[in-house]
Amino acid sequence: MKRLSLTFDNGPTAGITDKVLEILSRHGVLSTFFMIGRKLEDEKNAALLPAIKAAGHRIGNHTLTHSVPFGDKPSAEFAIEEIERTQELLGDFAETDKLFRPYGKLGRLGPHVFSRASLKHLRDNNYTAVTWTTIPGDMFNADWDRDFEQRFLPQPWSVVVLHDVENSCLPHLSDFISKMKDDRYTFTQELPEEIVVTRAGRFVNIDGLVADGVPA
């Protein structure tokens, strides 16, 4: 069975996220939205939270500023502010298992993604930190959905990152979902264990993702 977990980063964005929600509802697809704290400081964007939750989608934390990977700025103060300020802004709309996705800087995975301090904070505060498998580049390529399977889906379960921001996934999203369904992909809101970095106070998959060593 070919599975696809559709996730959205960098929102919410008034005028975009609400249209994404309409498309997902029409196709019967549930997703996870990883949100930037600074976006939630705008009341128009934060007003989307109830609709996202009511539709059955999951809501996660995608840092406060989305500006510097933790491994490139490894201070504990920076990590805690980036994580906890956003969690405060999510409030009661956050998941009980406190979903978190780090900033990868153009979607790259490597030791820049986490610092020792950020990992320790996520573990000690029972966050479920996750990464991704597939970033088709909808923010940079208007034809991101073209030849998608050939370029991006060699694995049986892909976690796809799209972006609910301006000039991104929206024009092709509905056709993309239809094509994946026609090609017998099953959309699931679940996330594979392979992309889980921390869960419930323990490390799961951290190899190659930490700049300055693993905390004890």
CSV table of C-alpha atoms in Angstrom, one decimal:
chain,number,residue,atom,x,y,z
A,1,MET,CA,0.0,0.0,0.0
A,2,LYS,CA,1.3,3.4,-1.0
A,3,ARG,CA,0.7,6.0,1.7
A,4,LEU,CA,1.0,9.8,1.7
A,5,SER,CA,0.8,12.1,4.6
A,6,LEU,CA,0.1,15.7,3.5
A,7,THR,CA,1.4,18.4,5.7
A,8,PHE,CA,1.5,22.2,5.4
A,9,ASP,CA,4.2,24.6,6.8
A,10,ASN,CA,4.6,28.3,7.3
A,11,GLY,CA,1.0,29.3,7.8
A,12,PRO,CA,-1.6,30.1,8.7
A,13,THR,CA,-2.3,32.7,6.0
A,14,ALA,CA,-5.7,34.4,5.8
A,15,GLY,CA,-7.0,34.1,2.2
A,16,ILE,CA,-4.9,31.0,1.5
A,17,THR,CA,-5.3,28.5,4.4
A,18,ASP,CA,-9.0,28.8,4.3
A,19,LYS,CA,-9.0,27.9,0.6
A,20,VAL,CA,-6.6,25.0,1.3
A,21,LEU,CA,-9.2,23.8,3.9
A,22,GLU,CA,-12.0,23.9,1.3
A,23,ILE,CA,-9.9,21.7,-1.1
A,24,LEU,CA,-9.0,19.2,1.6
A,25,SER,CA,-12.7,19.0,2.7
A,26,ARG,CA,-13.8,18.4,-0.8
A,27,HIS,CA,-11.4,15.6,-1.2
A,28,GLY,CA,-11.9,14.1,2.2
A,29,VAL,CA,-8.2,14.5,3.2
A,30,LEU,CA,-7.0,15.2,6.7
A,31,SER,CA,-3.7,16.9,7.2
A,32,THR,CA,-1.3,18.5,9.7
A,33,PHE,CA,-0.6,22.2,9.7
A,34,PHE,CA,2.8,23.3,11.2
A,35,MET,CA,2.5,27.0,12.1
A,36,ILE,CA,4.9,29.9,12.5
A,37,GLY,CA,4.4,31.9,15.7
A,38,ARG,CA,4.9,35.2,14.0
A,39,LYS,CA,2.1,34.4,11.6
A,40,LEU,CA,-0.2,33.8,14.6
A,41,GLU,CA,0.5,37.2,16.0
A,42,ASP,CA,-1.7,38.6,13.2
A,43,GLU,CA,-5.3,38.3,14.3
A,44,LYS,CA,-6.6,37.5,10.8
A,45,ASN,CA,-4.3,34.5,10.7
A,46,ALA,CA,-5.0,33.3,14.2
A,47,ALA,CA,-8.7,33.4,13.5
A,48,LEU,CA,-8.2,30.4,11.2
A,49,LEU,CA,-7.3,28.1,14.1
A,50,PRO,CA,-10.9,27.1,15.1
A,51,ALA,CA,-11.8,26.2,11.5
A,52,ILE,CA,-8.6,24.1,11.1
A,53,LYS,CA,-9.2,22.2,14.3
A,54,ALA,CA,-13.0,21.8,13.7
A,55,ALA,CA,-12.3,20.2,10.3
A,56,GLY,CA,-10.2,17.5,12.1
A,57,HIS,CA,-6.7,18.6,11.0
A,58,ARG,CA,-3.8,18.5,13.4
A,59,ILE,CA,-1.9,21.6,14.4
A,60,GLY,CA,1.8,21.8,15.2
A,61,ASN,CA,4.5,24.2,16.1
A,62,HIS,CA,7.0,25.3,13.4
A,63,THR,CA,9.1,27.8,15.4
A,64,LEU,CA,8.5,31.4,16.2
A,65,THR,CA,10.5,33.2,13.5
A,66,HIS,CA,11.4,30.5,10.9
A,67,SER,CA,14.7,32.3,10.6
A,68,VAL,CA,17.7,30.3,11.8
A,69,PRO,CA,18.1,26.5,12.3
A,70,PHE,CA,18.8,25.5,15.8
A,71,GLY,CA,22.1,24.0,14.9
A,72,ASP,CA,23.3,27.3,13.5
A,73,LYS,CA,22.4,29.2,16.7
A,74,PRO,CA,22.7,26.6,19.4
A,75,SER,CA,21.9,28.7,22.5
A,76,ALA,CA,19.2,27.3,24.9
A,77,GLU,CA,17.6,30.7,25.1
A,78,PHE,CA,17.0,30.9,21.4
A,79,ALA,CA,15.6,27.4,21.2
A,80,ILE,CA,13.2,27.9,24.1
A,81,GLU,CA,11.9,31.2,22.8
A,82,GLU,CA,11.3,29.8,19.3
A,83,ILE,CA,9.5,26.7,20.7
A,84,GLU,CA,7.6,28.0,23.7
A,85,ARG,CA,6.4,31.4,22.4
A,86,THR,CA,4.8,29.6,19.4
A,87,GLN,CA,3.3,27.0,21.7
A,88,GLU,CA,1.7,29.8,23.8
A,89,LEU,CA,0.2,31.3,20.6
A,90,LEU,CA,-1.3,28.0,19.6
A,91,GLY,CA,-2.9,27.7,23.0
A,92,ASP,CA,-5.7,25.2,23.3
A,93,PHE,CA,-5.5,24.4,19.5
A,94,ALA,CA,-2.2,22.6,19.9
A,95,GLU,CA,-2.2,18.9,20.0
A,96,THR,CA,-1.9,17.1,23.3
A,97,ASP,CA,1.3,15.4,22.2
A,98,LYS,CA,2.7,18.9,21.3
A,99,LEU,CA,3.7,18.4,17.7
A,100,PHE,CA,6.9,20.3,16.6
A,101,ARG,CA,8.6,20.5,13.2
A,102,PRO,CA,12.0,22.3,13.0
A,103,TYR,CA,13.2,24.8,10.4
A,104,GLY,CA,15.4,23.1,7.9
A,105,LYS,CA,16.5,26.0,5.7
A,106,LEU,CA,15.3,25.2,2.2
A,107,GLY,CA,14.0,21.9,3.4
A,108,ARG,CA,17.4,20.3,4.0
A,109,LEU,CA,18.0,17.7,6.7
A,110,GLY,CA,21.4,17.6,8.4
A,111,PRO,CA,23.2,18.5,11.6
A,112,HIS,CA,22.0,22.2,11.3
A,113,VAL,CA,18.4,21.2,12.1
A,114,PHE,CA,18.8,20.7,15.9
A,115,SER,CA,21.1,21.8,18.6
A,116,ARG,CA,21.9,19.9,21.8
A,117,ALA,CA,19.8,22.5,23.8
A,118,SER,CA,16.8,22.3,21.5
A,119,LEU,CA,16.7,18.5,21.5
A,120,LYS,CA,17.0,18.5,25.3
A,121,HIS,CA,14.1,21.0,25.7
A,122,LEU,CA,11.9,19.0,23.3
A,123,ARG,CA,12.6,15.8,25.0
A,124,ASP,CA,12.3,17.1,28.6
A,125,ASN,CA,9.0,18.8,27.7
A,126,ASN,CA,7.4,15.8,26.0
A,127,TYR,CA,7.2,17.2,22.5
A,128,THR,CA,6.8,14.9,19.5
A,129,ALA,CA,9.3,16.4,17.1
A,130,VAL,CA,9.1,15.3,13.4
A,131,THR,CA,10.8,16.0,10.1
A,132,TRP,CA,9.7,15.0,6.6
A,133,THR,CA,10.6,12.9,3.6
A,134,THR,CA,9.5,15.0,0.6
A,135,ILE,CA,9.5,18.7,-0.3
A,136,PRO,CA,8.5,19.3,-3.9
A,137,GLY,CA,9.3,23.0,-3.8
A,138,ASP,CA,5.9,24.6,-4.3
A,139,MET,CA,7.2,27.9,-2.9
A,140,PHE,CA,9.8,28.1,-5.7
A,141,ASN,CA,8.4,26.1,-8.6
A,142,ALA,CA,5.0,26.9,-10.1
A,143,ASP,CA,5.0,23.4,-11.6
A,144,TRP,CA,5.9,21.5,-8.4
A,145,ASP,CA,3.3,18.8,-9.1
A,146,ARG,CA,4.7,17.9,-12.5
A,147,ASP,CA,6.2,14.4,-12.6
A,148,PHE,CA,5.8,14.3,-8.8
A,149,GLU,CA,5.9,10.6,-8.4
A,150,GLN,CA,9.0,10.1,-10.6
A,151,ARG,CA,10.9,12.8,-8.7
A,152,PHE,CA,9.8,12.4,-5.1
A,153,LEU,CA,8.1,9.2,-4.2
A,154,PRO,CA,10.4,6.3,-4.2
A,155,GLN,CA,9.4,5.2,-0.7
A,156,PRO,CA,6.1,3.5,0.2
A,157,TRP,CA,5.1,6.2,2.8
A,158,SER,CA,5.9,9.8,2.0
A,159,VAL,CA,5.5,12.8,4.3
A,160,VAL,CA,5.0,15.7,1.9
A,161,VAL,CA,5.6,19.3,2.9
A,162,LEU,CA,3.5,21.9,1.1
A,163,HIS,CA,3.1,25.6,2.1
A,164,ASP,CA,-0.2,27.4,2.9
A,165,VAL,CA,1.3,30.8,1.9
A,166,GLU,CA,1.0,33.1,-1.1
A,167,ASN,CA,2.3,31.9,-4.5
A,168,SER,CA,2.7,28.3,-3.4
A,169,CYS,CA,0.7,25.1,-3.5
A,170,LEU,CA,-2.9,26.4,-4.0
A,171,PRO,CA,-3.2,26.4,-7.8
A,172,HIS,CA,-2.4,22.7,-8.2
A,173,LEU,CA,-3.4,21.3,-4.9
A,174,SER,CA,-6.8,19.9,-5.9
A,175,ASP,CA,-5.4,18.3,-9.1
A,176,PHE,CA,-2.5,16.9,-7.2
A,177,ILE,CA,-4.7,15.1,-4.6
A,178,SER,CA,-6.9,13.7,-7.4
A,179,LYS,CA,-3.9,12.4,-9.3
A,180,MET,CA,-2.4,10.7,-6.2
A,181,LYS,CA,-5.8,9.1,-5.5
A,182,ASP,CA,-6.0,7.9,-9.1
A,183,ASP,CA,-2.6,6.4,-8.7
A,184,ARG,CA,-3.8,4.5,-5.7
A,185,TYR,CA,-2.1,6.5,-3.0
A,186,THR,CA,-3.9,6.4,0.4
A,187,PHE,CA,-3.9,9.7,2.2
A,188,THR,CA,-3.3,9.4,6.0
A,189,GLN,CA,-3.0,11.9,8.8
A,190,GLU,CA,-0.7,9.5,10.6
A,191,LEU,CA,3.1,10.0,10.4
A,192,PRO,CA,5.6,7.2,10.1
A,193,GLU,CA,8.0,6.4,12.9
A,194,GLU,CA,11.0,7.0,10.6
A,195,ILE,CA,10.5,10.8,10.7
A,196,VAL,CA,9.9,11.0,14.5
A,197,VAL,CA,12.9,12.6,16.3
A,198,THR,CA,11.5,12.8,19.9
A,199,ARG,CA,8.4,11.3,21.4
A,200,ALA,CA,7.1,11.5,25.0
A,201,GLY,CA,10.4,12.2,26.6
A,202,ARG,CA,12.6,10.0,24.6
A,203,PHE,CA,14.8,10.2,21.5
A,204,VAL,CA,13.7,8.1,18.5
A,205,ASN,CA,15.6,9.1,15.3
A,206,ILE,CA,18.3,11.7,15.9
A,207,ASP,CA,21.3,10.4,13.8
A,208,GLY,CA,22.8,13.2,11.6
A,209,LEU,CA,20.4,15.9,12.9
A,210,VAL,CA,22.3,17.5,15.8
A,211,ALA,CA,25.1,20.1,15.4
A,212,ASP,CA,26.7,20.0,18.8
A,213,GLY,CA,26.1,16.6,20.4
A,214,VAL,CA,23.3,14.6,21.9
A,215,PRO,CA,22.2,15.6,25.4
A,216,ALA,CA,22.4,12.9,28.1
